mmCIF file of C-alpha atoms and ligand atoms in Angstrom:
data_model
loop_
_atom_site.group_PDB
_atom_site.id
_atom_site.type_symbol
_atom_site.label_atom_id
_atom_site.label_comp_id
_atom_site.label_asym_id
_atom_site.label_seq_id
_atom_site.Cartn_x
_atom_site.Cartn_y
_atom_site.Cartn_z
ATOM 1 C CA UNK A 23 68.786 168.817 -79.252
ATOM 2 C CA UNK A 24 71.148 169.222 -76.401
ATOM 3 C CA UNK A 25 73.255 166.295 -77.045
ATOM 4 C CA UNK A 26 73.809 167.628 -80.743
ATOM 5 C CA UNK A 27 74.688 171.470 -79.443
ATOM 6 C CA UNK A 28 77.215 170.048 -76.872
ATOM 7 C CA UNK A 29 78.639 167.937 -79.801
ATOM 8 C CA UNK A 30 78.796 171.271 -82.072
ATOM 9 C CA UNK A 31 80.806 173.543 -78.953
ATOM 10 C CA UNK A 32 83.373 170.490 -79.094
ATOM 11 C CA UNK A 33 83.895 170.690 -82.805
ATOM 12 C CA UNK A 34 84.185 174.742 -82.359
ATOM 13 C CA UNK A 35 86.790 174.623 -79.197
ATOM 14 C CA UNK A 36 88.650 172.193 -81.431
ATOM 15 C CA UNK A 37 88.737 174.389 -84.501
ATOM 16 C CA UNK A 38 89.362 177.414 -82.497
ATOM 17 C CA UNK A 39 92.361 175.396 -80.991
ATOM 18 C CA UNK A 40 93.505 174.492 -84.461
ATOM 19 C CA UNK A 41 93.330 178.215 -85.184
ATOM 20 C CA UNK A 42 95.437 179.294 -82.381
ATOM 21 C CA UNK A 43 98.149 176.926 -83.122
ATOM 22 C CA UNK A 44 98.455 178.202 -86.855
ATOM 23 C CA UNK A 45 98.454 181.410 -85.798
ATOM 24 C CA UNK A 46 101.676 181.368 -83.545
ATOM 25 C CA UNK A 47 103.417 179.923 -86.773
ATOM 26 C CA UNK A 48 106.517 177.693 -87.087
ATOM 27 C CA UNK A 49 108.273 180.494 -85.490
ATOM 28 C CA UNK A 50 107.447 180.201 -81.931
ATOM 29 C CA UNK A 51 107.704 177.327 -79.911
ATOM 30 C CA UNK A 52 103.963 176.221 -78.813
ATOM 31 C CA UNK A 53 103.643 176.238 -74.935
ATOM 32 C CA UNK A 54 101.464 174.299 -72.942
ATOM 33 C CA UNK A 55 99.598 176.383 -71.518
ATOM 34 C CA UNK A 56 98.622 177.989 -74.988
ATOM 35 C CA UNK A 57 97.093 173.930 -75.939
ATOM 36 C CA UNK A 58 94.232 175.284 -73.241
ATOM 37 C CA UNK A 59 94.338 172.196 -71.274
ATOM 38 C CA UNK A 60 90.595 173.386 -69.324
ATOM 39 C CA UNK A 61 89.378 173.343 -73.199
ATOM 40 C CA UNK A 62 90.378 169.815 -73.376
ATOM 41 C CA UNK A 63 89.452 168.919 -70.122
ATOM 42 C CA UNK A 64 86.049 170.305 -70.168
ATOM 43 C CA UNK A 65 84.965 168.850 -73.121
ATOM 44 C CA UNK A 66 85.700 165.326 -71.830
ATOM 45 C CA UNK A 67 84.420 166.073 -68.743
ATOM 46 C CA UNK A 68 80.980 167.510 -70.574
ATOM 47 C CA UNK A 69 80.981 164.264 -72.449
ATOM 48 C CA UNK A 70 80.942 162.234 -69.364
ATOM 49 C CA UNK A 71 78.596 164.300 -67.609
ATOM 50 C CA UNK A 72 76.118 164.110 -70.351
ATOM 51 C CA UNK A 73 75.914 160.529 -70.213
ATOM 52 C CA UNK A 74 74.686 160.763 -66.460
ATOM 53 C CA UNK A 75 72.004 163.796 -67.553
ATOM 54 C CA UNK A 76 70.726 162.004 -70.039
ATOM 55 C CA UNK A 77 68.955 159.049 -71.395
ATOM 56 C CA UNK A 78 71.361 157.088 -73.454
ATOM 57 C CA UNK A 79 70.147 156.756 -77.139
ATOM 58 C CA UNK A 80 73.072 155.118 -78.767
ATOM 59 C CA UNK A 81 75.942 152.900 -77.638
ATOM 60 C CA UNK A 82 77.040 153.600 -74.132
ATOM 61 C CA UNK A 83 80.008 156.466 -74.271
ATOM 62 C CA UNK A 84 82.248 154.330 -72.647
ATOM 63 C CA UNK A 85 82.476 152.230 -75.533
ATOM 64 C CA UNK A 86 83.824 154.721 -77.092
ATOM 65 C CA UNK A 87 85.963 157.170 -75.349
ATOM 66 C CA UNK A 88 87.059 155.027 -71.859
ATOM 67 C CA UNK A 89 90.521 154.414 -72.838
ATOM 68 C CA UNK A 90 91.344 150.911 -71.802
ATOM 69 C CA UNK A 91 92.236 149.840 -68.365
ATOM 70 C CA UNK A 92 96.080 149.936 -68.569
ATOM 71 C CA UNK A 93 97.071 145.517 -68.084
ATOM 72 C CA UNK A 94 98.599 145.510 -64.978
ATOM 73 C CA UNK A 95 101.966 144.827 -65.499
ATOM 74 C CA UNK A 96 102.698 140.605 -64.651
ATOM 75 C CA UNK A 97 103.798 140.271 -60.708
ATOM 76 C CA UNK A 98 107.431 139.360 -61.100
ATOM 77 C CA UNK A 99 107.768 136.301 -61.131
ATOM 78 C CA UNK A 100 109.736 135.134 -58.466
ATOM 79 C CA UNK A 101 112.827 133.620 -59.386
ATOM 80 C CA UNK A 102 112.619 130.162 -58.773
ATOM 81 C CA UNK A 103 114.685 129.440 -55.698
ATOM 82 C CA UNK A 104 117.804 127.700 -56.412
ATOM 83 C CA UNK A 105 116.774 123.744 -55.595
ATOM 84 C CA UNK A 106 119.686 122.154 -53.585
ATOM 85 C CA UNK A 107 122.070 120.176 -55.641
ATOM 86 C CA UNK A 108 121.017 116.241 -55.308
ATOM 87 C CA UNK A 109 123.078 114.677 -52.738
ATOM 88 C CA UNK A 110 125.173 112.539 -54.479
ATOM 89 C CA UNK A 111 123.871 108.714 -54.305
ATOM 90 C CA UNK A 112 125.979 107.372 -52.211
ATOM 91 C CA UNK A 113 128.402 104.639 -53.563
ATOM 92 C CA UNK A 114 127.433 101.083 -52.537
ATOM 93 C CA UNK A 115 129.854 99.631 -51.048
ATOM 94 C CA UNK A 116 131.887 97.552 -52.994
ATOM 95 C CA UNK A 117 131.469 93.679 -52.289
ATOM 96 C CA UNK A 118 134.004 92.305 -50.245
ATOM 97 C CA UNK A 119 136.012 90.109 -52.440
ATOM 98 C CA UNK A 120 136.291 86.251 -51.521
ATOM 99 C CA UNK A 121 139.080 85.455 -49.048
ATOM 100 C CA UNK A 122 141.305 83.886 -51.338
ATOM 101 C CA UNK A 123 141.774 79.853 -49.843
ATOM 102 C CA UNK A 124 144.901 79.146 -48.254
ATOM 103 C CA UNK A 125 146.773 77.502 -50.516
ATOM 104 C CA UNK A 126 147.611 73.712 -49.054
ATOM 105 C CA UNK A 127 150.693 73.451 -47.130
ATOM 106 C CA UNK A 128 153.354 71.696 -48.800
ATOM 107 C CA UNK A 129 153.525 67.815 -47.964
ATOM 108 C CA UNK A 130 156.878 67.652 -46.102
ATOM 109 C CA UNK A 131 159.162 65.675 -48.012
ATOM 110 C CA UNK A 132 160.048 62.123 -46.966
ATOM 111 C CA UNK A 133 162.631 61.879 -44.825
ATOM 112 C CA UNK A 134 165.124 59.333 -46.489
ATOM 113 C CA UNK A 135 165.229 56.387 -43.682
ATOM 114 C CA UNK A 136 168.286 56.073 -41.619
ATOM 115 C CA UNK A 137 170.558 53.479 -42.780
ATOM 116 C CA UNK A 138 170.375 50.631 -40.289
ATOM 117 C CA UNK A 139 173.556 50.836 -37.988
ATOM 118 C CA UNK A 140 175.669 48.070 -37.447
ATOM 119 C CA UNK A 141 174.581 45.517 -34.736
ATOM 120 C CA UNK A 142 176.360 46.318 -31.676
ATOM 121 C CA UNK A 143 179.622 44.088 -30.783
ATOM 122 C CA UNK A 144 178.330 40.982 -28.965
ATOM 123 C CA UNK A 145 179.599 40.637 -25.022
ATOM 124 C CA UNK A 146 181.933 37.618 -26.602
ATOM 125 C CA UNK A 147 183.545 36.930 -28.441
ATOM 126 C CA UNK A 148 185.132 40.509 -29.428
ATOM 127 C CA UNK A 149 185.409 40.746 -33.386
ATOM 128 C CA UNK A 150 189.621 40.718 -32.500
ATOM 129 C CA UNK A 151 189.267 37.030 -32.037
ATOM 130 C CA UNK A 152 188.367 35.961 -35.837
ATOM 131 C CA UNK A 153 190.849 35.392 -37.780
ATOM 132 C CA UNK A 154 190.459 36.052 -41.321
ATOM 133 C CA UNK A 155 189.945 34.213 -43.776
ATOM 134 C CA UNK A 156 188.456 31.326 -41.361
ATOM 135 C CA UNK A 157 189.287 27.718 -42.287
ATOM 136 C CA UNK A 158 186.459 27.206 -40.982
ATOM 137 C CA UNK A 159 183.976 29.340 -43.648
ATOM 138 C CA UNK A 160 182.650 32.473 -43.453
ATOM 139 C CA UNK A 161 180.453 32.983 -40.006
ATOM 140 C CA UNK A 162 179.841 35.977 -38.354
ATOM 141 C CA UNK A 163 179.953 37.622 -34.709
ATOM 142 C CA UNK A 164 177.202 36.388 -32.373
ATOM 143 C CA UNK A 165 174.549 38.754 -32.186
ATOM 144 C CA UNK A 166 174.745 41.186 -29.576
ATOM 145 C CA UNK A 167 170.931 40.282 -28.773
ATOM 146 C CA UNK A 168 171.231 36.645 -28.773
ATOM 147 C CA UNK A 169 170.497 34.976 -25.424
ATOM 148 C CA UNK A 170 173.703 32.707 -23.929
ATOM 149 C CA UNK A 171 172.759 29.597 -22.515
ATOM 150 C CA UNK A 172 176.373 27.927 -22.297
ATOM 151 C CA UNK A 173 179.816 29.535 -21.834
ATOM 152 C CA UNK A 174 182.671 27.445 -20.813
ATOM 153 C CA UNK A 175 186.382 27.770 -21.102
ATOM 154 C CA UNK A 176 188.020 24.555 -21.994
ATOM 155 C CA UNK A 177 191.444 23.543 -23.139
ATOM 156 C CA UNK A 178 191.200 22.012 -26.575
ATOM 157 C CA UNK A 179 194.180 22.820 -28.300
ATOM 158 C CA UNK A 180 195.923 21.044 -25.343
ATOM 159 C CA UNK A 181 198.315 23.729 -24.892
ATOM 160 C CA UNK A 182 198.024 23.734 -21.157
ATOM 161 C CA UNK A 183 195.844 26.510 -21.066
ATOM 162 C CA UNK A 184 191.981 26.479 -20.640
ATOM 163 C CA UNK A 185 191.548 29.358 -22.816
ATOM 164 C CA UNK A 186 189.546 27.960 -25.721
ATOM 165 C CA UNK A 187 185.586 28.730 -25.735
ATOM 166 C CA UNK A 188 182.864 26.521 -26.195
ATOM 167 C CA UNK A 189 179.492 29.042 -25.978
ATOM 168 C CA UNK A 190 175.672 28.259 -26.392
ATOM 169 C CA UNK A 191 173.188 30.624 -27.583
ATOM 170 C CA UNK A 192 169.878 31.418 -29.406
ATOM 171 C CA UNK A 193 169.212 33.777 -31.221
ATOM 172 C CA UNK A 194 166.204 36.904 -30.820
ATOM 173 C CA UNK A 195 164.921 34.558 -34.236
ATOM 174 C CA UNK A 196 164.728 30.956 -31.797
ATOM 175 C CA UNK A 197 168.104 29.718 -33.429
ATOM 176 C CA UNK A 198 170.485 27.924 -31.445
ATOM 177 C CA UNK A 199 174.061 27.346 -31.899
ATOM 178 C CA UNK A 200 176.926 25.722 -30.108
ATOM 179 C CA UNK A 201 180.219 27.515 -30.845
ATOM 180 C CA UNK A 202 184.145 27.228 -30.312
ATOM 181 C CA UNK A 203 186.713 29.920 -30.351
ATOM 182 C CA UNK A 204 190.211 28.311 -30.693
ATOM 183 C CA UNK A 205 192.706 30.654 -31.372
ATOM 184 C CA UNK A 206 190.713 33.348 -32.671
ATOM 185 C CA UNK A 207 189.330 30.847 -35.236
ATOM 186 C CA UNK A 208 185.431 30.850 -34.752
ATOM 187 C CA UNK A 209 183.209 27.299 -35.783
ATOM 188 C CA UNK A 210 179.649 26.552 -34.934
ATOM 189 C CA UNK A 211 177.102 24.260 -35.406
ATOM 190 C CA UNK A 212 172.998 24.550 -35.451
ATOM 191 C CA UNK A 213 170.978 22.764 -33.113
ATOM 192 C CA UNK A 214 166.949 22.003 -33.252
ATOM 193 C CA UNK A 215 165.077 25.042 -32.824
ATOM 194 C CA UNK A 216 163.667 23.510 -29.445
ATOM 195 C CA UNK A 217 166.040 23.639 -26.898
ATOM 196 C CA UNK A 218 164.282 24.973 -24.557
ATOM 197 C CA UNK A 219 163.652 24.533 -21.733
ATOM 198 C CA UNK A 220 167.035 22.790 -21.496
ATOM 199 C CA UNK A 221 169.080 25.159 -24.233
ATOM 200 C CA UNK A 222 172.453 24.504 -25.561
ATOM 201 C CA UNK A 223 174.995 24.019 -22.364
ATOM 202 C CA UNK A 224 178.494 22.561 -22.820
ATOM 203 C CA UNK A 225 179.627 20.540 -20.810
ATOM 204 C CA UNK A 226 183.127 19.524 -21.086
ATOM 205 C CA UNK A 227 185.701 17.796 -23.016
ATOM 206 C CA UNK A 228 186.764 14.176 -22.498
ATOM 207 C CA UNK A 229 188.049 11.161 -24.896
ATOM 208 C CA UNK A 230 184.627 9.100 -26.499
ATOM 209 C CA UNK A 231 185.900 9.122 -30.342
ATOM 210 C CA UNK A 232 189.075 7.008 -31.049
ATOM 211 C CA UNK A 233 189.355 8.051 -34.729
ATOM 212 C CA UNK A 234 189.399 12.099 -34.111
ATOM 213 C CA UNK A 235 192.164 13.694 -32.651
ATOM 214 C CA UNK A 236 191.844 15.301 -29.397
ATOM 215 C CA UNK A 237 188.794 14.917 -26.869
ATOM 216 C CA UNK A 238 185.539 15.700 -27.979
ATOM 217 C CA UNK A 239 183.171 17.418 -26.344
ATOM 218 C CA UNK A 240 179.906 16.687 -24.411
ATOM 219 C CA UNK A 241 177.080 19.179 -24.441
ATOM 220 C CA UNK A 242 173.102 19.617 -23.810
ATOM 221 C CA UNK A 243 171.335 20.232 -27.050
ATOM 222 C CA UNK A 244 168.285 20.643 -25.862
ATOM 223 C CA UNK A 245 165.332 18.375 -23.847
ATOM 224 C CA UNK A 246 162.059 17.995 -22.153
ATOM 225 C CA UNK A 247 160.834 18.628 -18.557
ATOM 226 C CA UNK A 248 162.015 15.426 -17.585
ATOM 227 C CA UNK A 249 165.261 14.949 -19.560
ATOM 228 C CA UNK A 250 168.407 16.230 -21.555
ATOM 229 C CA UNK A 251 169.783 15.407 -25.059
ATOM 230 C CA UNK A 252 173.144 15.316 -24.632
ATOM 231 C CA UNK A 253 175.477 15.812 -28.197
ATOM 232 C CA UNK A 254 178.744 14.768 -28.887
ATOM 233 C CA UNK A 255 181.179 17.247 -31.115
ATOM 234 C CA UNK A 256 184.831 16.768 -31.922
ATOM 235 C CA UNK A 257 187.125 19.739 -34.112
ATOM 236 C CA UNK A 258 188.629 18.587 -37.293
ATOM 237 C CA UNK A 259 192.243 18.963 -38.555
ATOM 238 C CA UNK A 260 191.672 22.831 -38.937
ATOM 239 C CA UNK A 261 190.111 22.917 -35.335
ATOM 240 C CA UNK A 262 186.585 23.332 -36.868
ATOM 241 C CA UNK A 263 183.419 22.004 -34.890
ATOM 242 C CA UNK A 264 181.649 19.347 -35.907
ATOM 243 C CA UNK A 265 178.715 17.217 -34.906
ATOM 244 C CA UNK A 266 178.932 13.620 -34.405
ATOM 245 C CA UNK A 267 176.221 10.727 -35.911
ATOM 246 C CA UNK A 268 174.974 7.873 -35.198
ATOM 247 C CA UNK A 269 175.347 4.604 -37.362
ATOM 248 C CA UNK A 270 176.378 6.788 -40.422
ATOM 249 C CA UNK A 271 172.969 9.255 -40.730
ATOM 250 C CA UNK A 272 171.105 11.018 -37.985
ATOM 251 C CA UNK A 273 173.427 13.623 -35.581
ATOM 252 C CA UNK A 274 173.886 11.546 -32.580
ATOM 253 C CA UNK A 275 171.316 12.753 -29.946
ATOM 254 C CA UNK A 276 171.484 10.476 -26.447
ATOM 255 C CA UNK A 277 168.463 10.916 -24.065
ATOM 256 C CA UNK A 278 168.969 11.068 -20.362
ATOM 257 C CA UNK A 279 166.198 10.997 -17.755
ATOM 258 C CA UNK A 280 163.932 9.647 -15.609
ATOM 259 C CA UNK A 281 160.085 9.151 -14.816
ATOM 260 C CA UNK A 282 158.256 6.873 -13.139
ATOM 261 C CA UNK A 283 157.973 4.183 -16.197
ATOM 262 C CA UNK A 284 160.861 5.013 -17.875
ATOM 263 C CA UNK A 285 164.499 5.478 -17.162
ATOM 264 C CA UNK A 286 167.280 6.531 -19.489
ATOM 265 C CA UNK A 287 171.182 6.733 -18.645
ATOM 266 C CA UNK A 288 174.720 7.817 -20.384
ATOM 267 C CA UNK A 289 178.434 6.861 -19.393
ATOM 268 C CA UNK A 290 181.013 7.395 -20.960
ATOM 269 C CA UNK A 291 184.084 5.046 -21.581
ATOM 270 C CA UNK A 292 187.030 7.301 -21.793
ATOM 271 C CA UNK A 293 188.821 4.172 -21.264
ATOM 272 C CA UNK A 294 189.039 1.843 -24.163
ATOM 273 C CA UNK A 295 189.348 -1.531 -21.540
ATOM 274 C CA UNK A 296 186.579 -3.323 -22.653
ATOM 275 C CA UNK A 297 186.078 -2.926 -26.119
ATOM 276 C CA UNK A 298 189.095 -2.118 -27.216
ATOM 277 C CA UNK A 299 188.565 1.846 -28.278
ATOM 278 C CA UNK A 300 186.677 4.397 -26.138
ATOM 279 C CA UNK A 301 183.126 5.536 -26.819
ATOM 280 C CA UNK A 302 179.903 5.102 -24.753
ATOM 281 C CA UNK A 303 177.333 3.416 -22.766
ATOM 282 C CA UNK A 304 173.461 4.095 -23.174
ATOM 283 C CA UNK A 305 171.230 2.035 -21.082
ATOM 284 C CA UNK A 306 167.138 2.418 -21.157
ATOM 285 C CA UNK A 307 165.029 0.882 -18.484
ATOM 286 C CA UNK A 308 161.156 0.591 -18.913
ATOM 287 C CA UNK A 309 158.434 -0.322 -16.165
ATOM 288 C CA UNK A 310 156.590 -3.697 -16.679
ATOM 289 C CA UNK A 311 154.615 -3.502 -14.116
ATOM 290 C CA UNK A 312 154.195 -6.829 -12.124
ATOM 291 C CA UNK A 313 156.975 -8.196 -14.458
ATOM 292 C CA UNK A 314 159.472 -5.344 -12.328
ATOM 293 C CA UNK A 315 161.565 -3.245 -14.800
ATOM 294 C CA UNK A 316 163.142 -4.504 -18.082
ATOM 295 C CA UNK A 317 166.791 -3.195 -18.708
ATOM 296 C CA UNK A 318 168.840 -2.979 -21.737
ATOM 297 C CA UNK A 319 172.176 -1.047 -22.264
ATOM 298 C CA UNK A 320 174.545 -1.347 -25.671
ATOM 299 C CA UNK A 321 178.179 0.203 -26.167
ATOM 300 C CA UNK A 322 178.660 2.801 -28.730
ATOM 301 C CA UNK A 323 182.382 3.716 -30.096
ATOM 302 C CA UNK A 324 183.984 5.814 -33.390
ATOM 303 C CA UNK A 325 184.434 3.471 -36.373
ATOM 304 C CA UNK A 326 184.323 5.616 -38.789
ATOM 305 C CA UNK A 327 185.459 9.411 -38.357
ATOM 306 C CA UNK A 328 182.970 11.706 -36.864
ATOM 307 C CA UNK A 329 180.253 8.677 -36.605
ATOM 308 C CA UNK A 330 179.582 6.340 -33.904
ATOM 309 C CA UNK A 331 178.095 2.646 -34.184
ATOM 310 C CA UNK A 332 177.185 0.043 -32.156
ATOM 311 C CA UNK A 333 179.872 -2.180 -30.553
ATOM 312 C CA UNK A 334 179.263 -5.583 -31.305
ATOM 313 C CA UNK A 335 178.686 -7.790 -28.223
ATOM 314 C CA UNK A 336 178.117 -5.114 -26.144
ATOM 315 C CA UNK A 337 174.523 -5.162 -26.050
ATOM 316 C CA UNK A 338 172.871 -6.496 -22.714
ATOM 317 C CA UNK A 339 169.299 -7.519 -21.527
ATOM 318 C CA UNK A 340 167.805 -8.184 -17.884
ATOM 319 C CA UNK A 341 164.130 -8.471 -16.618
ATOM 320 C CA UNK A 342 162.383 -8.135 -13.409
ATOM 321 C CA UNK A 343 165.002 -5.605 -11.742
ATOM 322 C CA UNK A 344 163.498 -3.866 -9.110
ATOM 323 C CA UNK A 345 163.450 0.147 -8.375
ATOM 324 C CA UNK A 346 167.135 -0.642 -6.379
ATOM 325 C CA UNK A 347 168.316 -2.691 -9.125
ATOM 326 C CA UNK A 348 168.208 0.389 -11.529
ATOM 327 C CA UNK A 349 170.938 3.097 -11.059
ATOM 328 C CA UNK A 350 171.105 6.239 -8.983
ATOM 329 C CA UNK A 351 173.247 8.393 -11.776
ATOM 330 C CA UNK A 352 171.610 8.968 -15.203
ATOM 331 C CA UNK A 353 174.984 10.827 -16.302
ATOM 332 C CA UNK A 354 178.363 8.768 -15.635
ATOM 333 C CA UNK A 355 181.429 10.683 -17.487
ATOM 334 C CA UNK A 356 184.226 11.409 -14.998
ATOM 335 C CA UNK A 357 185.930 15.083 -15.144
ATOM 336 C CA UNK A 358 182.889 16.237 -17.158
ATOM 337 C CA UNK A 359 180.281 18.709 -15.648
ATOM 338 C CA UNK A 360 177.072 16.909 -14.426
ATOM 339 C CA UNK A 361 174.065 18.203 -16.482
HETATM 340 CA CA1 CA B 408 194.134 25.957 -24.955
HETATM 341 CA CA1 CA B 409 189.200 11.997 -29.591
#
């Protein structure tokens, strides 16, 4: 058989080889070319020849001899490129914190009120002219905002000189007064609350009250649209004004006027002839009609201080007078202003 003589040369070329290699010993170093390289490389190259002359009859050669395929070495791996470092997240913006509220502006404190200043001096009579302490009770200035109605300079200490003060006012609260000034020493007296539209005028000073020392004084207290009330005031000892009444009770109020169905008139009798003291006349006329006017007049003097009373048999009546018959003057009293 071929395939076993080709077999057989191998096994010789490998024994001679063997052989050869003893030979040289341990004392020579073995060279390459002495391993006969062609040996070797003939016999593999017979073995793989014979494969292609031949019919196979066994395993195929390969399976035994065909070293295996060298594993080709792994492709490097590339390195892995270096990934970008994350951004960092950004930071979220922080919330914006609450305006803190504006705290509430203190409530200014109260202003303490000013104390009230003092009224303002009044045009008369200057505080100089009180004398302290007043005989005459406590009283104070007149108000610089009252209202005068009356001022007139009369002589009641009967010194000569007309320097004593009678003055009418009302007050911003509808008060109305009549007051004196003697000598620094100040007196008043109220008067109803209506004066107006007449007010509180004095008048002057003559002699109507026999028992009170000095001359009294006349003065409007007040009135309507048509007529005046006239008052009668006299000082005491201490020079202090006073009011005179009327049949011991009600201040003495007289009413002069004149419309066309009544008719009222005042005189005064400074001159005690007829009754024997001085005091007054008040005579009231009223409109009958047909009948003409009816008249009627009475006499009036001091019998007790500071209060008048009728005079007896002084009274008088008359009928049927006629418009001439009554008189021209309402107001009679010589050296007194006319009202
Ligand atoms: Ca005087
Ligand atoms: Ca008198």
């Amino acid at each position: 058989m071929k395939h076993s003589r080709h077999l057989t040369r191998s096994i010789s070329a490998l024994v001679a080889a063997t052989l050869a290699l003893t030979a040289c010993g341990s004392s020579s170093t073995p060279s390459a070319s002495r391993i006969d390289p062609v040996d070797r490389d003939d016999s593999i190259e017979f073995v793989g020849q014979s494969d292609t002359d031949s019919a196979p009859t066994g395993p195929p050669p390969s399976t035994l001899v065909t070293p295996p395929k060298p594993q080709p070495e792994p492709e490097p791996q590339p390195e892995p490129e270096p990934q970008p470092e994350p951004e960092p997240e950004p930071e979220p913006e922080p919330e914006p914190e609450p305006e803190p509220e504006p705290e509430p502006e203190p409530e200014p404190e109260p202003q303490p009120e000013p104390e009230p200043q003092p009224e303002p001096e009044p045009p008369v009579p200057g505080p100089a002219d009180i004398v302290e302490p007043s005989p005459c009770g406590p009283i104070d200035l007149i108000p610089a905002d009252a209202t005068i109605t009356g001022d007139l300079l009369v002589d009641v200490d009967n010194d000569g000189d007309a320097d004593d003060r009678l003055i009418g006012y009302e007050t911003a609260g509808g008060d109305w007064y009549l007051r004196a000034v003697i000598d620094g020493i100040h007196s008043e007296v109220a008067l109803p609350d209506d004066a107006w539209p007449q007010g509180v005028v004095p008048l002057g000073m003559t002699e109507l009250g026999s028992l009170t020392e000095g001359l009294e004084v006349l003065a409007v207290t007040g009135g309507g649209a048509s007529g005046k009330s006239l008052g009668i005031f006299g000082f005491d000892a201490d020079d202090c004004l006073f009011r005179f009444t009327v049949s011991g009770g009600n201040p003495l109020d007289i009413y002069i006027g004149a419309t066309v169905n009544f008719l009222d008139a005042f005189g005064c009798l400074s001159t005690p002839y007829v009754f024997g003291t001085a005091g007054f006349w008040s005579s009231a006329y009223v409109n009958e009609g047909p009948d003409g006017w009816f008249g009627s007049s009475a006499a009036f003097g001091e019998t007790s201080p500071g209060d008048f009373t009728y005079l007896p048999a002084s009274d008088d009546f008359i009928d049927g007078l006629t418009l001439d018959d009554l008189p021209t003057d309402m107001f009679d009293c010589p050296g007194v202003t006319h009202p």
